[in-house]
Amino acid sequence: MYLYAEHILMVDLTAGTTNAGSFADDLVEEVIGGVALAERLLADYADRDPVVLATGPLTGTLTPGASLGVISRLGEDGVPLHSPLTLFMGSELKYSGFDAVVIVGESPSPVYLWLHDGIAALEDASQLWGLDTWQTSDAIKTAKGDEVIQVLAVGPAGEHGAPAAQLVANYWGTADAHGFGAALGAKNVKAVAMRGLGILDAEEAEDLFEHSLAMGEAVTSAGLPANVIQGLLGGAPDAAACEEWLAPAVHRSKGCFSCPCRCFTYVKYNEPAQEMASTDVAEPGCLLTDAEAVLALFRGGFSPEEAGRLFEGVARRGLHPMTAAARAVAAGTTTAADGLAAVDADPAATIAQEVTPGGPDERTRAGYVLGVCPAFLAASDSPGLEDLLEAVRLGTGMTLDAEGFSDVTAAVTGVLSPRVV
Amino acid sequence: MTTHLQIDPLLCNGCGRCEIACGHYRDEGYTVTSSSILLYRAEEKNNYFGLLYKTEDDLVAARPDGVQVRRQGEPVEDSSPGGKPILLRPPCDGCDPAPCARACMAGAIRVAEEA
Ligand code: SF4
């Protein structure tokens, strides 16, 4: 079916095999994609400790905010747990040739999964085991000779099964609040590396193209939605003071694939923040991906530079930023070195789960099924649900109405977070 | 010749939508392999991103520290590692309205005024 990569990959770690199967159109008509597809695949392989990566029909398209992929597993009580994949992780996965990847079993030795051009391979990762996430991403990019490869990396925290071990996106923290670093580490998987040079075709190519650009124009003419990070901070009484505090270290902010927002702020602490050139300082700073964690360190008395250094250390370890920031502040530390020592002294720290009363709203659920970032959908009134469904109809030729779609989103039972930054 | 596009790299938010839009103009599908403009995202660790743009005669590197125009054939550092290098792509044919500029939601790409 158009707009999909049309392949679901089965990775059996125990057997050491990968198997790319064409997906059945009726499966997609039933579950559409994203978290709904992930939940179906989790159910199908429930007895084999599955971890699923999935994209939606709009992931990787020109729909504004179409960056989203998800990674999913079953919690101890059997309830699906979903973490969003943003930046270029969702789009790269789909362009690598797979709508979804099911990873089952456990590898006898460390491996990483390498996806490109519709091909999947389990590569030896024994040399990578023990490396931090920055070293891991660098090593894979170097080994494959392509800097643009997207790496979901497990850090030492995930190797050791720390409950707060999250997956890191190339070098940066993510909104994974379900410990996928530990989940993959337990399977002896060090990383998932992706490069997407494929092509996604659309049923009504020209109409979808015009519709997608019109959706983008509606977003920009309404005024760009607030930077989601600012939006999050905006609710706090000391938000303006926090921004002022951070400003001297800010280099430049950026967003995800096909999104107008700039949710991520890069700070420099190893060279002047305003240095715009690429200098011989290879690692001048860090991308801040968790607004609440930044606010916590501001309140805790960190300098912005020390906060940046702490987040680098946290990302290298593959830990959840807010959990680490809370630990550093609770220990009364105000430097990266002391804060990281406090974090290291508490490897059993768990991620405090945010619970949205009544569950996430319909728009968030729709984004998680279609592959559109829920933070973007929360920040911008357009596109509306009907616009998104029209994009699916034009792209796939499916007859999908709001009612049918709401049956799909209503059937999603897992834990979804509206927060992706 | 003046280039068809004027690019302000500091307005770019790194979303890559221009690349997909141009690719669609070429191939009627979504892909990053056939555009004349591409998001330079190879130096992620130092947050150094911008746009590369190929015209008939020139290669325009719109980087955060400035826009450089190089005649084709002049040596350039390989600025699009992996994937499909910009030098192997079709040059911009000056199509109008330019899908890359329409797709850019950050205001970083504008069609240049006729010289
Ligand atoms: S809203 Fe923010 S997190 Fe979501 S896709 Fe846009 S830039 Fe990324």
XYZ file of C-alpha atoms and ligand atoms in Angstrom:
544
model
C 0.000 0.000 0.000
C 1.276 3.448 -0.935
C 2.794 5.729 1.704
C 4.050 2.725 3.623
C 7.450 1.119 3.226
C 5.394 -2.095 2.974
C 7.705 -4.235 5.043
C 7.726 -5.452 8.593
C 11.006 -6.819 9.826
C 11.229 -9.787 12.195
C 14.435 -9.999 14.177
C 14.939 -13.199 16.148
C 17.934 -12.511 18.369
C 18.047 -16.024 19.800
C 18.341 -17.549 16.343
C 20.396 -14.626 14.999
C 18.073 -14.144 12.029
C 16.353 -11.224 10.341
C 13.396 -11.685 8.078
C 11.745 -8.896 6.099
C 8.175 -9.798 5.274
C 5.758 -7.863 3.115
C 2.906 -6.728 5.220
C -0.680 -7.581 4.533
C -2.804 -4.643 3.376
C -5.701 -5.772 5.530
C -3.539 -5.555 8.660
C -2.771 -1.938 7.867
C -6.387 -1.154 7.053
C -7.281 -2.509 10.465
C -4.641 -0.839 12.623
C -3.316 1.996 10.366
C 0.102 2.233 12.023
C 2.138 3.728 14.853
C 1.147 2.613 18.338
C -1.864 0.665 17.028
C 0.372 -1.361 14.738
C 2.914 -1.747 17.540
C 0.262 -3.090 19.926
C -0.894 -5.632 17.364
C 2.672 -6.852 16.846
C 3.346 -6.942 20.600
C 0.256 -9.113 21.040
C 1.297 -11.438 18.221
C 4.696 -12.094 19.797
C 3.789 -11.613 23.449
C 5.469 -14.823 24.569
C 8.861 -13.817 23.180
C 9.554 -10.576 25.093
C 9.056 -8.379 22.035
C 10.352 -4.863 21.475
C 8.690 -3.191 18.493
C 9.650 -0.108 16.522
C 6.882 1.313 14.365
C 6.035 4.245 12.145
C 2.725 5.594 10.904
C 1.426 6.229 7.395
C 2.388 9.907 7.614
C 5.844 9.399 9.167
C 8.446 10.734 6.758
C 5.988 12.704 4.634
C 5.524 16.448 4.170
C 2.749 16.605 6.750
C 3.981 19.121 9.339
C 5.325 17.294 12.397
C 5.619 13.975 10.524
C 8.754 12.932 12.393
C 7.236 10.434 14.735
C 8.082 6.807 15.241
C 7.508 4.763 18.383
C 9.264 2.062 20.302
C 7.081 -0.254 22.332
C 7.207 -3.195 24.711
C 4.962 -4.930 27.199
C 5.174 -3.856 30.823
C 5.210 -6.387 33.636
C 1.434 -6.313 33.815
C 1.180 -6.870 30.078
C 0.172 -3.274 29.336
C 1.977 -1.863 26.280
C 4.481 0.905 26.997
C 5.266 3.333 24.187
C 8.067 5.869 23.865
C 8.195 8.431 21.044
C 11.065 8.558 18.557
C 11.600 12.071 17.212
C 14.406 14.088 15.559
C 15.190 11.957 12.459
C 14.636 8.577 14.097
C 11.085 7.892 12.873
C 11.633 9.152 9.344
C 14.983 7.392 8.960
C 13.428 4.092 10.048
C 10.714 4.323 7.442
C 13.049 5.454 4.665
C 15.360 2.571 5.545
C 12.609 0.347 4.190
C 10.612 -0.811 7.208
C 7.312 0.343 8.635
C 7.938 -1.697 11.739
C 10.549 -3.904 13.333
C 9.793 -6.701 15.796
C 12.731 -7.743 17.952
C 12.262 -10.982 19.896
C 14.430 -13.281 22.001
C 17.893 -12.585 23.321
C 21.185 -12.540 21.491
C 23.929 -14.828 22.822
C 26.483 -12.025 22.297
C 26.332 -8.235 21.813
C 24.925 -7.137 18.483
C 23.555 -4.063 16.815
C 20.798 -4.008 14.257
C 21.693 -2.292 10.995
C 18.849 -1.233 8.696
C 19.294 0.311 5.261
C 17.855 -0.012 1.755
C 15.304 -2.573 2.890
C 18.103 -4.790 4.198
C 18.606 -5.780 7.810
C 21.655 -7.277 9.465
C 22.721 -8.181 12.964
C 26.252 -6.891 13.346
C 28.766 -7.882 15.983
C 28.840 -5.312 18.783
C 31.327 -6.974 21.112
C 33.748 -4.093 20.488
C 31.017 -1.581 21.291
C 29.853 -3.141 24.536
C 30.947 -0.949 27.410
C 31.247 2.177 25.280
C 29.139 5.215 26.053
C 26.438 6.293 23.593
C 28.551 9.017 21.967
C 31.356 6.560 21.328
C 28.867 3.981 20.097
C 27.214 6.346 17.602
C 30.605 7.564 16.384
C 31.921 4.023 15.991
C 28.928 2.871 13.939
C 28.948 5.962 11.720
C 32.670 5.528 11.134
C 32.431 1.803 10.487
C 29.708 2.328 7.884
C 31.274 5.471 6.427
C 28.173 7.621 6.742
C 27.774 10.412 9.283
C 24.063 10.681 8.676
C 23.238 7.183 9.947
C 20.763 7.514 12.788
C 21.656 5.511 15.859
C 19.395 4.564 18.734
C 22.059 3.724 21.265
C 22.133 1.889 24.580
C 24.608 3.275 27.086
C 26.419 1.595 29.947
C 23.339 2.199 32.120
C 21.246 0.044 29.784
C 23.914 -2.653 29.646
C 23.709 -2.861 33.439
C 19.935 -2.919 33.485
C 19.423 0.426 35.246
C 15.655 1.048 35.389
C 16.179 4.664 34.233
C 18.247 3.596 31.197
C 16.784 5.243 28.142
C 17.573 4.979 24.465
C 19.702 7.839 23.191
C 19.127 9.394 19.763
C 22.617 9.599 18.206
C 24.037 11.644 21.085
C 21.011 13.160 22.731
C 18.541 12.287 25.409
C 15.063 11.272 24.315
C 11.587 11.205 25.778
C 11.888 7.478 26.390
C 10.448 7.159 29.881
C 10.046 3.384 29.765
C 13.629 2.245 30.053
C 14.151 0.956 26.518
C 17.890 1.234 27.108
C 17.589 -1.482 29.722
C 15.062 -3.472 27.656
C 17.427 -3.672 24.669
C 20.486 -4.048 26.880
C 18.918 -7.153 28.425
C 18.645 -8.576 24.916
C 22.336 -7.861 24.249
C 21.371 -5.231 21.694
C 23.716 -2.232 21.815
C 22.068 -0.128 19.126
C 19.675 0.132 16.230
C 21.357 1.949 13.338
C 19.310 3.206 10.401
C 19.911 4.891 7.069
C 17.005 5.735 4.841
C 17.517 6.231 1.130
C 14.258 4.672 0.027
C 11.269 6.250 -1.665
C 7.682 6.471 -0.453
C 5.077 6.703 -3.180
C 1.633 8.174 -2.840
C -1.599 7.136 -4.516
C -2.572 10.696 -5.476
C 0.943 12.098 -5.491
C 0.240 15.600 -6.739
C -2.872 16.106 -4.635
C -1.160 14.889 -1.491
C 1.797 17.149 -2.187
C -0.423 20.209 -2.529
C -2.481 19.201 0.501
C 0.685 18.778 2.578
C 2.103 22.151 1.586
C -1.257 23.732 2.327
C -1.168 22.191 5.810
C 2.269 23.718 6.306
C 1.110 27.096 5.066
C -1.806 27.020 7.480
C 0.637 26.416 10.327
C 2.969 29.242 9.374
C 0.229 31.748 8.583
C -1.274 31.157 12.025
C 2.143 32.069 13.423
C 4.604 29.327 14.257
C 3.525 27.410 17.307
C 5.490 28.249 20.407
C 8.626 26.295 20.788
C 7.387 23.345 22.764
C 10.213 23.674 25.262
C 9.236 27.275 25.899
C 5.647 26.124 26.157
C 6.562 23.656 28.857
C 8.604 26.209 30.727
C 5.892 28.776 30.159
C 3.732 27.134 32.793
C 6.372 27.713 35.454
C 6.558 31.011 37.361
C 10.327 31.160 36.935
C 10.315 30.264 33.227
C 11.539 33.671 32.080
C 14.327 33.646 34.649
C 15.350 30.166 33.499
C 15.526 31.284 29.895
C 17.602 34.302 30.838
C 19.926 32.079 32.827
C 20.383 29.688 29.895
C 20.791 32.369 27.200
C 24.565 32.983 27.473
C 25.242 29.301 26.724
C 22.728 28.928 23.886
C 24.179 28.223 20.480
C 21.177 27.427 18.285
C 17.869 25.602 18.500
C 16.535 23.005 16.103
C 13.557 20.806 15.382
C 12.703 17.393 14.010
C 12.022 16.084 10.528
C 9.334 18.099 8.702
C 8.370 20.102 11.807
C 8.319 23.906 12.090
C 9.083 23.883 15.832
C 12.474 24.177 17.459
C 12.094 22.087 20.571
C 15.746 21.339 21.119
C 18.313 23.832 22.302
C 22.010 23.301 21.844
C 24.291 24.791 24.472
C 28.042 25.155 24.187
C 30.425 24.946 27.102
C 33.700 23.884 25.512
C 33.912 26.900 23.194
C 32.109 30.257 23.011
C 28.379 29.665 22.581
C 28.171 32.146 19.695
C 30.813 30.320 17.646
C 28.935 29.447 14.440
C 31.792 27.824 12.549
C 32.772 24.191 12.709
C 35.998 24.392 14.692
C 38.479 21.774 15.782
C 36.584 21.431 19.043
C 34.805 18.224 18.092
C 32.495 18.130 21.090
C 31.660 21.721 21.978
C 28.346 21.137 23.735
C 25.135 19.237 24.082
C 21.565 19.317 22.787
C 19.053 19.855 25.584
C 16.045 17.625 25.075
C 14.180 17.789 28.370
C 12.836 21.199 29.405
C 11.791 20.092 32.854
C 15.221 18.720 33.598
C 16.768 22.029 32.525
C 14.411 23.876 34.840
C 15.324 21.540 37.697
C 19.043 22.282 37.344
C 18.367 26.020 37.084
C 16.417 25.867 40.324
C 19.104 23.688 41.866
C 21.776 26.334 41.366
C 23.717 24.893 38.407
C 25.356 27.248 35.908
C 24.098 26.684 32.343
C 27.517 25.344 31.372
C 27.569 22.840 34.213
C 23.986 21.883 33.366
C 25.065 21.219 29.770
C 27.978 19.112 30.958
C 25.725 17.130 33.239
C 23.294 16.392 30.386
C 26.202 15.271 28.218
C 27.271 12.846 30.927
C 23.715 11.634 31.357
C 23.295 11.083 27.602
C 26.629 9.279 27.374
C 25.494 6.921 30.121
C 22.115 6.476 28.424
C 19.959 7.708 31.300
C 16.658 9.543 31.548
C 17.572 13.257 31.918
C 14.892 14.250 34.406
C 15.607 11.290 36.679
C 19.296 12.185 36.690
C 18.665 15.912 37.182
C 16.373 15.215 40.133
C 19.031 12.989 41.698
C 21.785 15.588 41.198
C 19.678 18.323 42.750
C 18.468 16.161 45.634
C 22.106 15.438 46.480
C 22.721 19.189 46.715
C 25.259 19.215 43.880
C 25.825 22.168 41.543
C 28.507 20.847 39.193
C 28.418 18.182 36.495
C 31.146 16.121 38.153
C 29.428 16.056 41.535
C 25.987 15.614 40.011
C 27.108 12.657 37.897
C 28.781 11.094 40.933
C 25.447 11.315 42.755
C 23.706 9.780 39.724
C 26.241 6.950 39.538
C 25.781 6.245 43.244
C 22.106 5.491 42.660
C 21.896 3.002 39.774
C 18.519 1.687 40.938
C 16.775 5.071 40.488
C 13.479 4.714 38.682
C 11.740 7.070 36.277
C 8.839 8.894 37.892
C 5.938 8.204 35.552
C 3.710 11.071 34.589
C 0.110 10.043 34.523
C -2.295 12.030 32.394
C -5.703 11.931 34.057
C -8.192 10.341 31.701
C -5.362 9.245 29.404
C -4.033 11.264 26.503
C -6.533 13.194 24.415
C -7.768 12.173 20.994
C -5.309 14.426 19.138
C -2.340 12.897 20.940
C -3.574 9.388 20.221
C -4.148 10.285 16.571
C -0.594 11.588 16.268
C 0.794 8.406 17.785
C -1.104 6.266 15.280
C -0.430 8.387 12.189
C 3.216 9.284 12.862
C 2.748 12.973 13.636
C 4.407 14.446 16.713
C 1.858 14.888 19.514
C 3.810 17.825 20.945
C 3.464 19.608 17.622
C -0.244 18.767 17.469
C -0.655 20.143 20.982
C 1.178 23.366 20.113
C -0.643 24.058 16.844
C -4.376 23.973 16.118
C -3.743 23.072 12.519
C -3.653 20.631 10.904
C -6.950 19.325 12.185
C -7.754 15.633 12.380
C -9.730 15.794 9.154
C -6.687 17.282 7.353
C -4.525 14.447 8.628
C -7.035 11.808 7.550
C -7.289 13.451 4.149
C -3.517 13.108 3.843
C -3.809 9.390 4.630
C -6.616 8.972 2.117
C -4.732 10.798 -0.649
C -1.529 8.964 0.120
C -2.849 5.442 0.503
C -6.153 5.304 -1.314
C -7.695 3.862 1.854
C -11.210 4.913 2.645
C -10.725 6.129 6.168
C -13.303 8.278 7.888
C -13.211 9.914 11.299
C -15.440 7.282 12.805
C -13.392 4.359 11.575
C -10.257 6.089 12.722
C -11.598 6.763 16.172
C -12.270 3.017 16.523
C -8.564 2.487 15.841
C -7.365 5.074 18.364
C -9.886 3.912 20.965
C -8.478 0.396 20.739
C -5.023 1.619 21.800
C -4.612 0.508 25.398
C -0.953 1.250 26.097
C 0.729 4.030 28.029
C 1.305 7.087 25.825
C 2.897 10.307 26.916
C 1.806 13.613 25.397
C 5.282 14.823 26.307
C 7.947 14.157 23.755
C 10.371 16.839 24.953
C 24.195 33.740 -12.970
C 22.430 34.597 -9.757
C 21.168 31.562 -7.993
C 17.480 30.863 -8.074
C 17.290 30.679 -4.300
C 18.376 32.904 -1.466
C 19.098 30.947 1.654
C 19.438 32.222 5.193
C 21.045 29.287 6.972
C 20.524 30.715 10.434
C 16.753 30.644 10.002
C 16.855 26.947 9.110
C 15.589 24.684 11.899
C 17.012 21.569 10.303
C 13.726 19.863 9.412
C 14.740 18.730 5.925
C 11.328 19.418 4.401
C 12.865 21.312 1.455
C 14.801 18.227 0.485
C 11.733 16.010 0.403
C 9.756 18.646 -1.518
C 12.428 18.958 -4.207
C 12.740 15.178 -4.366
C 9.009 14.990 -4.936
C 9.266 17.466 -7.807
C 11.819 15.149 -9.421
C 10.441 11.730 -8.581
C 6.779 12.140 -7.590
C 7.626 10.323 -4.393
C 9.149 11.115 -1.030
C 12.877 10.508 -0.960
C 16.107 12.197 0.045
C 18.127 10.976 -2.912
C 17.113 13.132 -5.832
C 16.825 16.716 -4.610
C 18.998 19.622 -5.723
C 18.916 20.997 -2.206
C 19.731 19.078 0.906
C 19.937 19.493 4.599
C 23.525 19.236 5.731
C 23.223 17.204 8.916
C 26.509 15.335 9.039
C 28.044 17.307 11.901
C 25.420 16.708 14.508
C 27.694 16.592 17.512
C 28.605 20.254 17.163
C 25.153 21.312 15.937
C 26.579 22.543 12.647
C 23.743 22.303 10.146
C 22.676 24.180 7.054
C 21.701 23.657 3.426
C 23.583 22.588 0.317
C 22.212 23.615 -3.032
C 23.333 22.741 -6.524
C 22.717 24.915 -9.564
C 23.884 24.464 -13.168
C 27.147 26.248 -12.454
C 27.547 26.489 -8.745
C 27.453 24.650 -5.498
C 26.038 26.794 -2.741
C 26.976 25.850 0.794
C 24.655 27.758 3.107
C 26.306 27.072 6.421
C 25.741 28.708 9.787
C 28.961 30.713 9.476
C 28.113 32.051 6.041
C 27.010 31.283 2.506
C 29.740 30.180 0.115
C 29.302 29.851 -3.619
C 31.717 27.609 -5.466
C 31.981 27.158 -9.192
C 31.416 23.549 -10.077
C 34.657 21.752 -10.631
C 36.437 23.734 -7.964
C 37.497 21.486 -5.159
C 35.074 21.294 -2.270
C 35.326 19.433 0.941
C 33.016 16.483 0.698
C 30.059 18.002 2.346
C 27.443 15.340 1.876
C 28.959 12.122 3.169
C 27.210 8.842 2.621
C 23.916 8.643 0.824
C 24.072 10.382 -2.497
C 26.536 13.261 -2.698
C 25.202 16.585 -3.868
C 27.600 16.545 -6.808
C 25.813 13.532 -8.282
C 22.406 15.151 -8.118
C 20.520 17.051 -10.776
C 21.030 20.823 -10.678
C 18.181 23.122 -9.737
C 16.225 23.935 -12.877
C 14.757 27.117 -11.459
C 11.277 25.682 -11.274
C 8.559 28.068 -10.282
C 6.952 28.096 -7.788
C 9.871 26.435 -6.065
C 8.607 23.548 -3.917
C 11.589 23.793 -1.548
C 10.813 27.430 -0.753
C 7.123 26.643 -0.369
C 7.917 23.741 1.929
C 10.240 25.705 4.205
C 8.247 26.689 7.274
C 11.162 28.584 8.814
C 11.514 31.263 6.137
C 15.077 30.160 5.367
C 14.580 29.715 1.604
C 13.322 32.415 -0.711
C 13.182 32.592 -4.452
C 15.668 35.287 -5.433
C 14.449 38.393 -7.212
C 15.360 38.327 -10.874
C 18.694 40.088 -11.324
S 7.025 19.611 18.087
Fe 9.159 19.559 18.761
S 9.539 17.389 19.335
Fe 7.708 17.459 18.051
S 8.442 17.116 15.929
Fe 8.351 19.345 16.280
S 10.436 19.917 16.914
Fe 10.211 17.687 17.200
